[in-house]
CSV table of C-alpha atoms in Angstrom, one decimal:
chain,number,residue,atom,x,y,z
A,24,MET,CA,121.8,149.2,131.8
A,25,LEU,CA,120.8,150.8,135.2
A,26,PRO,CA,121.8,149.2,138.6
A,27,ARG,CA,119.3,147.3,140.5
A,28,ASP,CA,118.7,149.9,143.0
A,29,GLN,CA,118.3,152.6,140.3
A,30,GLU,CA,116.2,150.5,138.0
A,31,ALA,CA,113.4,152.4,136.3
A,32,PRO,CA,109.9,151.9,137.3
A,33,ARG,CA,108.0,149.3,135.5
A,34,PRO,CA,104.7,150.1,133.7
A,35,HIS,CA,101.4,148.4,134.8
A,36,GLY,CA,100.8,145.0,133.3
A,37,THR,CA,104.3,143.7,133.9
A,38,CYS,CA,105.8,141.6,136.6
A,39,SER,CA,108.7,142.5,138.9
A,40,GLY,CA,111.0,140.4,141.0
A,41,GLN,CA,109.9,142.2,144.2
A,42,ILE,CA,107.4,141.0,146.8
A,43,LEU,CA,104.3,143.1,146.4
A,44,ARG,CA,102.2,144.5,149.2
A,45,PRO,CA,98.8,142.9,149.8
A,46,ASP,CA,96.0,144.5,147.7
A,47,PRO,CA,92.7,144.7,149.5
A,48,ILE,CA,90.9,144.0,146.3
A,49,ALA,CA,93.0,141.0,145.3
A,50,SER,CA,92.8,139.8,148.9
A,51,ALA,CA,89.0,139.4,148.7
A,52,PRO,CA,88.0,135.7,149.5
A,53,THR,CA,87.5,133.6,146.5
A,54,SER,CA,87.0,130.0,145.6
A,55,SER,CA,90.0,127.7,146.6
A,56,LYS,CA,89.7,125.9,143.2
A,57,PRO,CA,91.0,127.6,140.1
A,58,PRO,CA,88.5,128.5,137.3
A,59,LYS,CA,88.3,125.7,134.8
A,60,GLY,CA,90.6,126.1,131.8
A,61,ARG,CA,93.0,128.7,133.4
A,62,GLY,CA,96.0,126.8,133.9
A,63,PRO,CA,98.0,127.0,137.1
A,64,LEU,CA,96.3,130.1,138.6
A,65,LEU,CA,96.1,129.3,142.3
A,66,GLU,CA,94.6,131.2,145.2
A,67,VAL,CA,97.1,132.0,147.9
A,68,ARG,CA,96.7,133.3,151.4
A,69,PRO,CA,97.9,136.7,152.5
A,70,GLY,CA,101.6,136.8,153.0
A,71,GLN,CA,102.3,133.6,151.0
A,72,VAL,CA,105.0,133.8,148.3
A,73,LEU,CA,104.7,131.6,145.3
A,74,LEU,CA,106.6,131.2,142.0
A,75,ALA,CA,104.5,131.6,138.9
A,76,SER,CA,104.7,132.6,135.3
A,77,CYS,CA,103.7,135.8,134.0
A,78,PRO,CA,101.4,135.7,130.9
A,79,MET,CA,103.3,138.4,129.2
A,80,THR,CA,106.9,137.4,129.8
A,81,GLN,CA,106.5,133.7,130.6
A,82,HIS,CA,109.3,133.9,133.2
A,83,PRO,CA,109.0,132.9,136.8
A,84,HIS,CA,108.5,135.7,139.3
A,85,GLN,CA,107.7,135.9,143.0
A,86,VAL,CA,104.2,137.1,143.4
A,87,GLN,CA,101.8,137.4,146.4
A,88,GLN,CA,98.1,136.9,146.2
A,89,ASP,CA,98.1,137.6,142.4
A,90,PHE,CA,100.3,136.9,139.5
A,91,CYS,CA,100.5,140.4,138.0
A,92,PRO,CA,100.2,143.9,139.4
A,93,ARG,CA,96.8,145.6,139.6
A,94,SER,CA,95.9,146.0,136.0
A,95,SER,CA,92.8,145.3,134.1
A,96,ALA,CA,94.9,143.6,131.4
A,97,SER,CA,95.9,140.9,133.8
A,98,PHE,CA,92.2,139.8,134.3
A,99,LEU,CA,91.7,139.8,130.5
A,100,LEU,CA,94.8,137.7,129.8
A,101,ARG,CA,94.0,135.0,132.3
A,102,PRO,CA,91.6,133.0,130.0
A,103,LEU,CA,94.1,133.4,127.1
A,104,GLN,CA,96.9,132.2,129.4
A,105,GLY,CA,94.9,129.1,130.2
A,106,PHE,CA,94.1,128.4,126.5
A,107,LEU,CA,97.7,128.7,125.3
A,108,GLN,CA,98.9,126.4,128.1
A,109,ARG,CA,96.4,123.7,127.0
A,110,VAL,CA,97.4,124.0,123.2
A,111,PRO,CA,100.7,122.0,123.5
A,112,ARG,CA,98.9,119.3,125.5
A,113,MET,CA,96.1,119.2,122.8
A,114,GLN,CA,98.6,119.0,119.9
A,115,GLY,CA,100.6,116.2,121.6
A,116,ALA,CA,97.5,114.1,122.1
A,117,GLU,CA,96.3,114.7,118.6
A,118,ALA,CA,99.8,113.8,117.2
A,119,ARG,CA,99.8,110.6,119.2
A,120,ARG,CA,96.4,109.7,117.9
A,121,GLY,CA,97.5,110.6,114.4
A,122,GLN,CA,100.6,108.4,114.7
A,123,GLY,CA,98.4,105.6,116.0
A,124,ARG,CA,96.2,105.9,112.8
A,125,SER,CA,99.0,106.3,110.3
A,126,SER,CA,101.9,104.3,111.5
A,127,GLY,CA,102.5,100.9,110.2
A,128,GLY,CA,102.5,99.0,113.5
A,129,THR,CA,99.4,100.5,114.9
A,130,GLY,CA,97.4,101.5,112.0
A,131,THR,CA,94.3,99.4,112.8
A,132,ARG,CA,93.6,100.9,116.2
A,133,GLY,CA,91.0,103.1,114.8
A,134,ARG,CA,89.9,100.7,112.1
A,135,PRO,CA,90.4,97.0,113.4
A,136,TRP,CA,88.2,95.7,110.5
A,137,VAL,CA,90.5,96.6,107.7
A,138,ILE,CA,92.7,93.6,107.7
A,139,PRO,CA,89.8,91.1,108.2
A,140,LEU,CA,88.0,92.8,105.3
A,141,THR,CA,91.2,92.4,103.2
A,142,TYR,CA,91.3,88.8,103.9
A,143,THR,CA,87.6,88.5,102.8
A,144,LEU,CA,88.3,90.3,99.6
A,145,VAL,CA,91.3,88.0,98.8
A,146,ALA,CA,89.1,84.9,99.5
A,147,LEU,CA,86.5,86.3,97.2
A,148,GLU,CA,89.1,86.8,94.4
A,149,PHE,CA,90.5,83.3,94.9
A,150,THR,CA,87.1,81.9,94.8
A,151,CYS,CA,86.6,83.4,91.4
A,152,LEU,CA,90.1,82.3,90.3
A,153,PHE,CA,89.3,78.6,90.9
A,154,MET,CA,86.0,79.0,89.2
A,155,ARG,CA,88.0,80.3,86.2
A,156,PHE,CA,90.4,77.3,86.3
A,157,SER,CA,87.3,75.0,86.1
A,158,ILE,CA,85.7,76.4,83.1
A,159,LEU,CA,88.7,77.5,80.9
A,160,PRO,CA,89.5,73.9,79.6
A,161,TYR,CA,85.8,73.3,78.6
A,162,LEU,CA,85.5,76.7,77.0
A,163,SER,CA,88.7,76.2,75.0
A,164,ARG,CA,87.4,72.8,73.8
A,165,ARG,CA,84.0,74.4,72.8
A,166,LEU,CA,85.9,77.1,70.8
A,167,GLY,CA,88.1,74.6,69.1
A,168,LEU,CA,91.4,75.5,70.5
A,169,ASP,CA,94.2,73.0,70.5
A,170,ALA,CA,96.7,72.5,73.4
A,171,VAL,CA,99.4,74.6,71.7
A,172,THR,CA,97.1,77.6,71.1
A,173,PHE,CA,95.7,77.4,74.6
A,174,GLY,CA,99.3,77.3,75.9
A,175,TYR,CA,100.2,80.4,73.9
A,176,LEU,CA,97.1,82.2,75.3
A,177,GLN,CA,98.1,81.2,78.9
A,178,THR,CA,101.7,82.4,78.3
A,179,THR,CA,100.2,85.8,77.0
A,180,PHE,CA,98.1,86.1,80.2
A,181,GLY,CA,101.2,85.5,82.4
A,182,LEU,CA,103.3,87.9,80.4
A,183,LEU,CA,100.8,90.6,80.8
A,184,GLN,CA,100.7,90.0,84.6
A,185,LEU,CA,104.4,90.0,84.7
A,186,LEU,CA,104.6,93.3,83.0
A,187,GLY,CA,101.7,94.8,85.0
A,188,GLY,CA,102.9,93.7,88.4
A,189,PRO,CA,105.5,96.4,89.2
A,190,MET,CA,103.4,99.1,87.5
A,191,PHE,CA,100.4,98.2,89.5
A,192,GLY,CA,102.5,98.2,92.8
A,193,ARG,CA,103.8,101.6,92.0
A,194,PHE,CA,100.3,102.9,91.2
A,195,ALA,CA,99.1,101.5,94.6
A,196,ASP,CA,101.9,103.4,96.4
A,197,GLN,CA,101.0,106.7,94.6
A,198,HIS,CA,97.2,106.6,94.8
A,199,GLY,CA,96.5,104.4,97.9
A,200,ALA,CA,94.9,101.0,98.8
A,201,ARG,CA,91.3,102.0,97.9
A,202,VAL,CA,91.9,102.9,94.4
A,203,ALA,CA,94.3,100.0,93.9
A,204,PHE,CA,91.8,97.4,95.1
A,205,THR,CA,88.9,99.0,93.3
A,206,LEU,CA,90.8,99.0,90.0
A,207,SER,CA,92.0,95.5,90.4
A,208,PHE,CA,88.4,94.3,90.9
A,209,LEU,CA,87.2,96.3,88.0
A,210,GLY,CA,89.8,94.7,85.8
A,211,SER,CA,88.8,91.3,87.0
A,212,SER,CA,85.1,92.3,86.3
A,213,ALA,CA,86.0,93.2,82.7
A,214,PHE,CA,87.8,89.8,82.4
A,215,TYR,CA,84.9,87.8,83.5
A,216,LEU,CA,82.5,89.9,81.4
A,217,LEU,CA,84.5,89.0,78.3
A,218,LEU,CA,84.7,85.5,79.4
A,219,ALA,CA,80.9,85.2,79.8
A,220,ALA,CA,80.5,86.8,76.3
A,221,ALA,CA,82.9,84.2,74.9
A,222,CYS,CA,80.7,81.4,76.4
A,223,SER,CA,77.7,82.7,74.5
A,224,PRO,CA,76.9,80.9,71.2
A,225,ALA,CA,75.3,84.0,69.7
A,226,LEU,CA,78.5,86.0,69.9
A,227,PRO,CA,81.9,85.6,68.3
A,228,GLY,CA,83.4,83.6,71.2
A,229,MET,CA,87.0,83.4,69.9
A,230,ALA,CA,87.3,87.3,69.6
A,231,PHE,CA,86.0,87.7,73.1
A,232,PHE,CA,88.2,85.0,74.5
A,233,LEU,CA,91.2,86.6,72.9
A,234,ALA,CA,90.2,90.0,74.3
A,235,SER,CA,89.8,88.6,77.8
A,236,ARG,CA,93.6,88.4,78.1
A,237,LEU,CA,94.0,92.1,78.1
A,238,PRO,CA,92.6,93.0,81.7
A,239,ALA,CA,95.2,90.7,83.2
A,240,VAL,CA,97.5,93.8,83.4
A,241,LEU,CA,95.1,95.1,86.2
A,242,MET,CA,94.3,91.9,88.0
A,243,HIS,CA,96.5,92.1,91.0
A,244,THR,CA,94.3,91.8,94.1
A,245,LEU,CA,96.8,89.7,96.0
A,246,PRO,CA,99.7,92.4,95.8
A,247,ALA,CA,97.2,95.0,96.9
A,248,ALA,CA,96.1,92.9,99.9
A,249,GLN,CA,99.8,92.2,100.8
A,250,MET,CA,100.5,96.0,100.7
A,251,VAL,CA,97.6,96.8,103.1
A,252,ILE,CA,98.7,94.0,105.4
A,253,ALA,CA,102.4,95.0,105.3
A,254,ASP,CA,101.4,98.6,106.1
A,255,LEU,CA,99.0,97.9,108.9
A,256,SER,CA,100.8,95.2,110.7
A,257,ALA,CA,103.7,95.5,113.1
A,258,PRO,CA,107.1,94.2,111.7
A,259,LYS,CA,107.3,91.4,114.2
A,260,ASP,CA,103.8,90.2,113.3
A,261,ARG,CA,104.1,90.6,109.5
A,262,PRO,CA,105.1,87.1,108.6
A,263,ALA,CA,102.1,85.6,110.4
A,264,ALA,CA,99.7,88.2,108.9
A,265,LEU,CA,101.0,87.5,105.4
A,266,ALA,CA,100.9,83.7,106.1
A,267,ARG,CA,97.2,83.9,106.8
A,268,LEU,CA,96.6,84.7,103.2
A,269,GLY,CA,97.1,80.9,102.7
A,270,LEU,CA,93.8,80.3,104.5
A,271,CYS,CA,92.1,82.6,102.0
A,272,LEU,CA,93.7,80.5,99.2
A,273,GLY,CA,92.3,77.3,100.7
A,274,VAL,CA,88.9,78.8,101.2
A,275,GLY,CA,88.8,80.0,97.5
A,276,ALA,CA,89.9,76.6,96.3
A,277,ILE,CA,87.3,74.8,98.1
A,278,LEU,CA,84.4,77.2,97.3
A,279,GLY,CA,85.6,77.9,93.7
A,280,SER,CA,85.8,74.3,92.8
A,281,LEU,CA,82.5,73.4,94.4
A,282,LEU,CA,80.5,76.3,93.1
A,283,SER,CA,81.9,75.9,89.5
A,284,GLY,CA,80.9,72.3,89.4
A,285,ILE,CA,77.4,72.9,90.7
A,286,LEU,CA,76.7,75.9,88.6
A,287,THR,CA,78.1,74.4,85.4
A,288,GLU,CA,76.0,71.3,85.8
A,289,ALA,CA,72.8,73.2,86.8
A,290,CYS,CA,73.0,76.3,84.4
A,291,GLY,CA,75.8,75.8,81.9
A,292,ILE,CA,79.3,76.9,81.4
A,293,GLN,CA,78.4,80.6,81.2
A,294,CYS,CA,76.8,80.7,84.7
A,295,PRO,CA,80.2,80.5,86.7
A,296,ALA,CA,81.5,83.4,84.7
A,297,LEU,CA,78.5,85.6,85.4
A,298,VAL,CA,78.6,84.7,89.1
A,299,ALA,CA,82.3,85.6,89.1
A,300,LEU,CA,81.4,88.9,87.4
A,301,GLY,CA,78.9,89.8,90.1
A,302,ALA,CA,81.3,88.8,92.9
A,303,ASN,CA,84.0,91.0,91.5
A,304,LEU,CA,81.6,93.9,91.1
A,305,LEU,CA,80.7,93.4,94.8
A,306,GLY,CA,84.4,93.4,95.7
A,307,ALA,CA,84.8,96.6,93.8
A,308,GLY,CA,82.0,98.2,95.7
A,309,LEU,CA,83.3,97.1,99.2
A,310,SER,CA,86.8,98.3,98.2
A,311,PHE,CA,85.6,101.7,97.2
A,312,THR,CA,83.4,102.2,100.3
A,313,CYS,CA,85.2,100.4,103.1
A,314,ILE,CA,89.0,100.3,102.3
A,315,PRO,CA,90.9,103.3,103.6
A,316,ALA,CA,92.1,105.8,101.0
A,317,SER,CA,95.7,105.2,102.1
A,318,THR,CA,97.4,102.9,104.6
A,319,LYS,CA,100.7,104.6,104.4
A,320,GLY,CA,102.1,106.4,107.4
A,321,ALA,CA,101.7,110.2,107.4
A,322,ARG,CA,105.4,110.6,107.7
A,323,GLU,CA,106.3,108.1,104.9
A,324,HIS,CA,106.1,110.0,101.7
A,325,PRO,CA,109.7,110.4,100.5
A,326,GLN,CA,108.6,110.3,96.9
A,327,ALA,CA,106.1,113.1,97.1
A,328,ALA,CA,106.8,115.6,94.3
A,329,LEU,CA,107.7,119.2,95.3
A,330,PRO,CA,105.2,122.0,94.4
A,331,GLY,CA,105.5,122.9,90.8
A,332,SER,CA,107.6,119.8,89.9
A,333,PRO,CA,106.2,117.1,87.6
A,334,LYS,CA,104.7,114.1,89.4
A,335,ALA,CA,106.5,110.8,89.1
A,336,SER,CA,105.0,108.4,86.5
A,337,VAL,CA,103.7,105.0,87.2
A,338,PHE,CA,105.7,103.7,84.3
A,339,ASP,CA,109.0,105.2,85.6
A,340,LEU,CA,111.3,102.1,85.3
A,341,LYS,CA,114.2,103.9,86.8
A,342,ALA,CA,112.2,104.5,90.1
A,343,ILE,CA,111.1,100.8,90.0
A,344,ALA,CA,114.8,99.7,89.6
A,345,HIS,CA,115.8,102.0,92.4
A,346,VAL,CA,113.5,100.2,94.8
A,347,LEU,CA,115.0,96.9,93.7
A,348,LEU,CA,118.6,98.3,94.2
A,349,GLN,CA,118.1,99.4,97.8
A,350,PRO,CA,120.4,97.8,100.4
A,351,GLY,CA,119.3,94.3,101.5
A,352,VAL,CA,116.6,94.0,98.7
A,353,LEU,CA,118.3,92.5,95.5
A,354,PRO,CA,119.9,89.5,97.3
A,355,VAL,CA,116.6,88.4,99.0
A,356,PHE,CA,114.7,89.0,95.6
A,357,LEU,CA,117.2,86.9,93.7
A,358,ILE,CA,116.8,84.0,96.2
A,359,LYS,CA,113.1,84.3,95.8
A,360,VAL,CA,113.3,83.9,92.1
A,361,VAL,CA,116.1,81.4,91.7
A,362,SER,CA,115.3,79.1,94.6
A,363,GLY,CA,111.7,78.5,93.7
A,364,LEU,CA,112.2,78.4,89.8
A,365,PRO,CA,112.9,74.6,89.5
A,366,SER,CA,109.8,73.7,91.6
A,367,GLY,CA,107.8,76.2,89.5
A,368,LEU,CA,109.0,74.5,86.3
A,369,PHE,CA,108.0,71.1,87.6
A,370,MET,CA,104.5,72.4,88.6
A,371,ALA,CA,104.0,74.0,85.2
A,372,MET,CA,104.6,70.6,83.6
A,373,PHE,CA,102.7,68.6,86.2
A,374,SER,CA,99.6,68.1,84.1
A,375,ILE,CA,101.8,66.4,81.5
A,376,ILE,CA,103.8,64.5,84.1
A,377,SER,CA,100.8,63.1,85.8
A,378,VAL,CA,99.5,61.6,82.5
A,379,ASP,CA,102.8,60.4,81.0
A,380,PHE,CA,105.0,59.6,84.1
A,381,PHE,CA,102.4,58.7,86.8
A,382,GLN,CA,99.8,57.5,84.3
A,383,LEU,CA,96.9,59.0,86.4
A,384,PRO,CA,93.5,59.6,85.1
A,385,ALA,CA,91.9,63.1,85.2
A,386,ALA,CA,89.9,62.4,88.3
A,387,GLN,CA,92.9,61.2,90.3
A,388,THR,CA,95.0,64.1,89.1
A,389,GLY,CA,92.2,66.4,90.4
A,390,TYR,CA,92.2,64.7,93.8
A,391,LEU,CA,96.1,65.1,94.0
A,392,MET,CA,95.9,68.7,93.3
A,393,SER,CA,93.0,69.1,95.8
A,394,PHE,CA,95.3,67.5,98.4
A,395,PHE,CA,98.1,69.9,97.3
A,396,GLY,CA,95.8,72.9,97.9
A,397,VAL,CA,94.6,71.7,101.3
A,398,LEU,CA,98.1,71.0,102.4
A,399,GLN,CA,99.2,74.4,101.3
A,400,MET,CA,96.3,76.1,103.1
A,401,VAL,CA,97.3,74.3,106.4
A,402,VAL,CA,101.0,74.9,106.1
A,403,GLN,CA,100.9,78.5,105.1
A,404,GLY,CA,97.8,79.5,107.2
A,405,LEU,CA,98.8,77.7,110.4
A,406,VAL,CA,102.3,76.3,110.5
A,407,ILE,CA,104.4,79.2,109.0
A,408,GLY,CA,102.7,81.7,111.3
A,409,ARG,CA,103.5,79.8,114.4
A,410,LEU,CA,107.0,79.2,113.3
A,411,SER,CA,107.7,82.9,112.6
A,412,SER,CA,106.9,83.6,116.3
A,413,HIS,CA,109.7,81.2,117.4
A,414,PHE,CA,112.4,81.5,114.7
A,415,SER,CA,113.9,84.5,112.9
A,416,GLU,CA,113.2,85.1,109.3
A,417,GLY,CA,116.8,84.3,108.3
A,418,ALA,CA,116.4,80.8,109.9
A,419,LEU,CA,113.1,80.1,108.0
A,420,LEU,CA,114.8,81.3,104.8
A,421,ARG,CA,117.6,78.9,105.2
A,422,ALA,CA,115.1,76.1,106.3
A,423,SER,CA,113.1,76.6,103.1
A,424,VAL,CA,116.2,76.5,100.9
A,425,LEU,CA,117.4,73.3,102.7
A,426,GLY,CA,114.0,71.8,102.2
A,427,PHE,CA,114.1,72.5,98.4
A,428,GLY,CA,117.4,70.7,98.3
A,429,VAL,CA,116.1,67.6,100.1
A,430,VAL,CA,113.0,67.5,98.1
A,431,GLY,CA,115.0,67.9,94.8
A,432,LEU,CA,117.1,64.8,95.8
A,433,ALA,CA,113.9,62.8,96.5
A,434,MET,CA,112.4,64.1,93.3
A,435,ALA,CA,115.4,62.8,91.4
A,436,LEU,CA,114.9,59.4,92.8
A,437,MET,CA,111.0,59.0,92.7
A,438,SER,CA,109.4,56.6,90.5
A,439,SER,CA,105.7,56.6,91.3
A,440,VAL,CA,102.9,58.9,92.5
A,441,PHE,CA,103.3,57.3,96.0
A,442,HIS,CA,106.8,58.7,96.3
A,443,PHE,CA,105.5,62.2,95.1
A,444,CYS,CA,102.8,62.1,97.9
A,445,LEU,CA,105.6,61.4,100.4
A,446,LEU,CA,107.7,64.4,99.3
A,447,MET,CA,104.8,66.8,98.9
A,448,PRO,CA,104.7,68.1,102.5
A,449,GLY,CA,108.4,69.1,102.2
A,450,LEU,CA,107.8,70.8,98.9
A,451,VAL,CA,104.7,72.7,100.1
A,452,PHE,CA,106.5,73.9,103.2
A,453,SER,CA,109.4,75.1,101.3
A,454,LEU,CA,107.2,77.0,98.8
A,455,CYS,CA,105.1,78.6,101.5
A,456,ALA,CA,108.1,79.5,103.7
A,457,LEU,CA,110.0,81.0,100.8
A,458,SER,CA,107.0,83.1,99.7
A,459,VAL,CA,106.0,84.4,103.1
A,460,VAL,CA,109.5,85.1,104.5
A,461,THR,CA,110.8,86.8,101.4
A,462,ASP,CA,107.8,89.0,101.1
A,463,SER,CA,108.1,90.0,104.7
A,464,MET,CA,111.8,90.7,104.5
A,465,LEU,CA,111.5,92.8,101.3
A,466,THR,CA,108.7,94.9,102.7
A,467,LYS,CA,110.8,95.6,105.7
A,468,ALA,CA,113.9,96.5,103.7
A,469,VAL,CA,112.1,99.4,101.9
A,470,SER,CA,110.2,102.3,103.2
A,471,ALA,CA,106.5,102.2,103.7
A,472,SER,CA,105.8,104.4,100.6
A,473,ASP,CA,107.4,101.6,98.4
A,474,THR,CA,105.8,98.5,99.8
A,475,GLY,CA,103.3,98.4,96.9
A,476,THR,CA,106.1,98.6,94.3
A,477,MET,CA,108.1,95.9,96.1
A,478,LEU,CA,105.1,93.6,96.4
A,479,GLY,CA,104.3,94.2,92.8
A,480,LEU,CA,107.8,93.0,91.8
A,481,CYS,CA,107.3,89.9,94.1
A,482,ALA,CA,104.0,89.3,92.4
A,483,SER,CA,105.8,89.1,89.0
A,484,VAL,CA,107.8,86.0,90.1
A,485,GLN,CA,104.9,83.6,89.6
A,486,PRO,CA,103.9,85.0,86.1
A,487,LEU,CA,107.6,84.8,85.2
A,488,THR,CA,107.5,81.1,86.1
A,489,GLN,CA,104.3,80.7,84.1
A,490,THR,CA,105.9,82.4,81.1
A,491,LEU,CA,109.1,80.3,81.2
A,492,GLY,CA,107.5,77.1,82.5
A,493,PRO,CA,105.9,75.8,79.2
A,494,THR,CA,109.0,76.3,77.1
A,495,LEU,CA,111.9,75.7,79.4
A,496,GLY,CA,110.1,72.9,81.4
A,497,GLY,CA,109.0,71.3,78.2
A,498,PHE,CA,112.6,71.2,76.8
A,499,LEU,CA,114.0,69.7,80.1
A,500,TYR,CA,111.2,67.1,80.3
A,501,HIS,CA,111.5,66.1,76.6
A,502,ASN,CA,115.3,65.7,76.7
A,503,PHE,CA,116.1,64.5,80.1
A,504,GLY,CA,112.9,63.2,81.8
A,505,VAL,CA,111.4,63.8,85.2
A,506,PRO,CA,114.6,63.4,87.3
A,507,ILE,CA,116.1,66.4,85.7
A,508,PHE,CA,113.8,68.6,87.7
A,509,GLY,CA,115.1,67.1,90.9
A,510,HIS,CA,118.8,67.4,89.9
A,511,VAL,CA,118.4,71.2,89.0
A,512,GLN,CA,116.5,71.9,92.1
A,513,LEU,CA,119.1,70.1,94.3
A,514,THR,CA,122.0,71.9,92.6
A,515,VAL,CA,120.5,75.4,92.6
A,516,ASN,CA,119.5,75.3,96.3
A,517,PHE,CA,122.7,73.7,97.5
A,518,LEU,CA,124.6,76.7,95.9
A,519,ILE,CA,122.2,79.1,97.5
A,520,LEU,CA,122.6,77.4,100.9
A,521,LEU,CA,126.3,77.8,100.6
A,522,VAL,CA,126.0,81.5,99.8
A,523,LEU,CA,123.8,82.1,102.8
A,524,TRP,CA,126.2,80.1,105.0
A,525,LYS,CA,129.1,82.3,104.0
A,526,GLN,CA,127.4,85.6,103.8
A,527,PRO,CA,123.9,85.9,105.5
A,528,VAL,CA,121.3,88.1,104.1
A,529,PRO,CA,121.7,91.6,105.6
A,530,ARG,CA,118.8,92.8,107.8
A,531,LYS,CA,117.1,96.2,107.6
A,532,ASN,CA,114.3,96.1,110.0
A,533,LYS,CA,112.3,99.3,110.3
A,534,ASP,CA,109.4,100.0,112.5
A,535,TYR,CA,107.2,102.1,110.2
């Protein structure tokens, strides 16, 4: 390397560290403002020395009146320099906008209507659900089914939903919210189409009624909605956002029961099934056109297959089990299943208990269940959301388990329907708090790419209770009576409370 005083002359188009002499051409008066889009090119006065970057070396050099020596290349490179200096800023702004669209906490900035539309679709599905509840007993009586056969068919329906829940959740993770919502509404449309065919006297009603059980594998609108809400809501706001689904349940219970009674009386038993069919086709159209293709964050795809490797199957039980065995997931999931199981068995046998133990007529039983639904709507839609902003999820989980224990003790001592009405608020609070808090904790414990699978597993808890309820609940009621449900609930939740007291549930809170 040559010494500084013997340094070889530099060619034109490069910059040197020396102070250049004024150039009469470059010293010509120009505008004091730099041309638009040319970065930090500034006009300097004669004799003024500035530090600037050379467009060819990107190193600071002392220059006078111009940034590079007299060369036509410097004038040609000035626009390119300004553009290259703007590219990082443009990429940074675009990346920030992309994160706002794709991240879990701020995913609704560009589409604030996604979550309200999700609530609307869930309310539509719940309306059709309660319309179905209203016509199934009359349809089974018209077809000549006894109580045992009807119970077997309901158990089959619950078993298919139990098996389809985790698969549907994994399908939603892989193919996105739009496809999941659309497929769920199409499955419900097939169900109501077969149900409407079973109501027709000119068709073989029994065959269509049996076939209507099969689409239950795809009827999972609620887990799909929970996935969208979990993906698009911030972790701190997630319990309140999930709790608002209770308002959708109340709206569906009121509208579904009202429409079913009016339509059945005016047009026959087939009319509610046809209206539910049209409503689900409308839901499928809205899902396909309005729901985003994916609500996952752009950086949350750990399960994406490498190029050339086989794509993971929806029926991969090992992958589903892997989600369940992640840290902090299995303890909360077991609490969700075990803590609410005794109450689920009691509610599965409530229609028989209301007749044999409470000695209520059918009308009063309906009023009692309506009061239960309204109470659930108020508690889950309004109370749980407010409590989640003041108390931690662990505190609400312990409160729900404690509430189950107290209600179990009261249930073991109750002797009339008046006593049951007194303990119903505590039972509803425990059920709603357990459902909302565990769903929120489980979606936070897994990555955003697995929220659908996790919520599919959570959605299988209720079908599991419906499957075990008629058999196990009937055995307990026939041999031990109503107080056994209270004793089991008190014992189970007391043990769970001791476990939570000794070893709190580990927290794994992520901001996706």
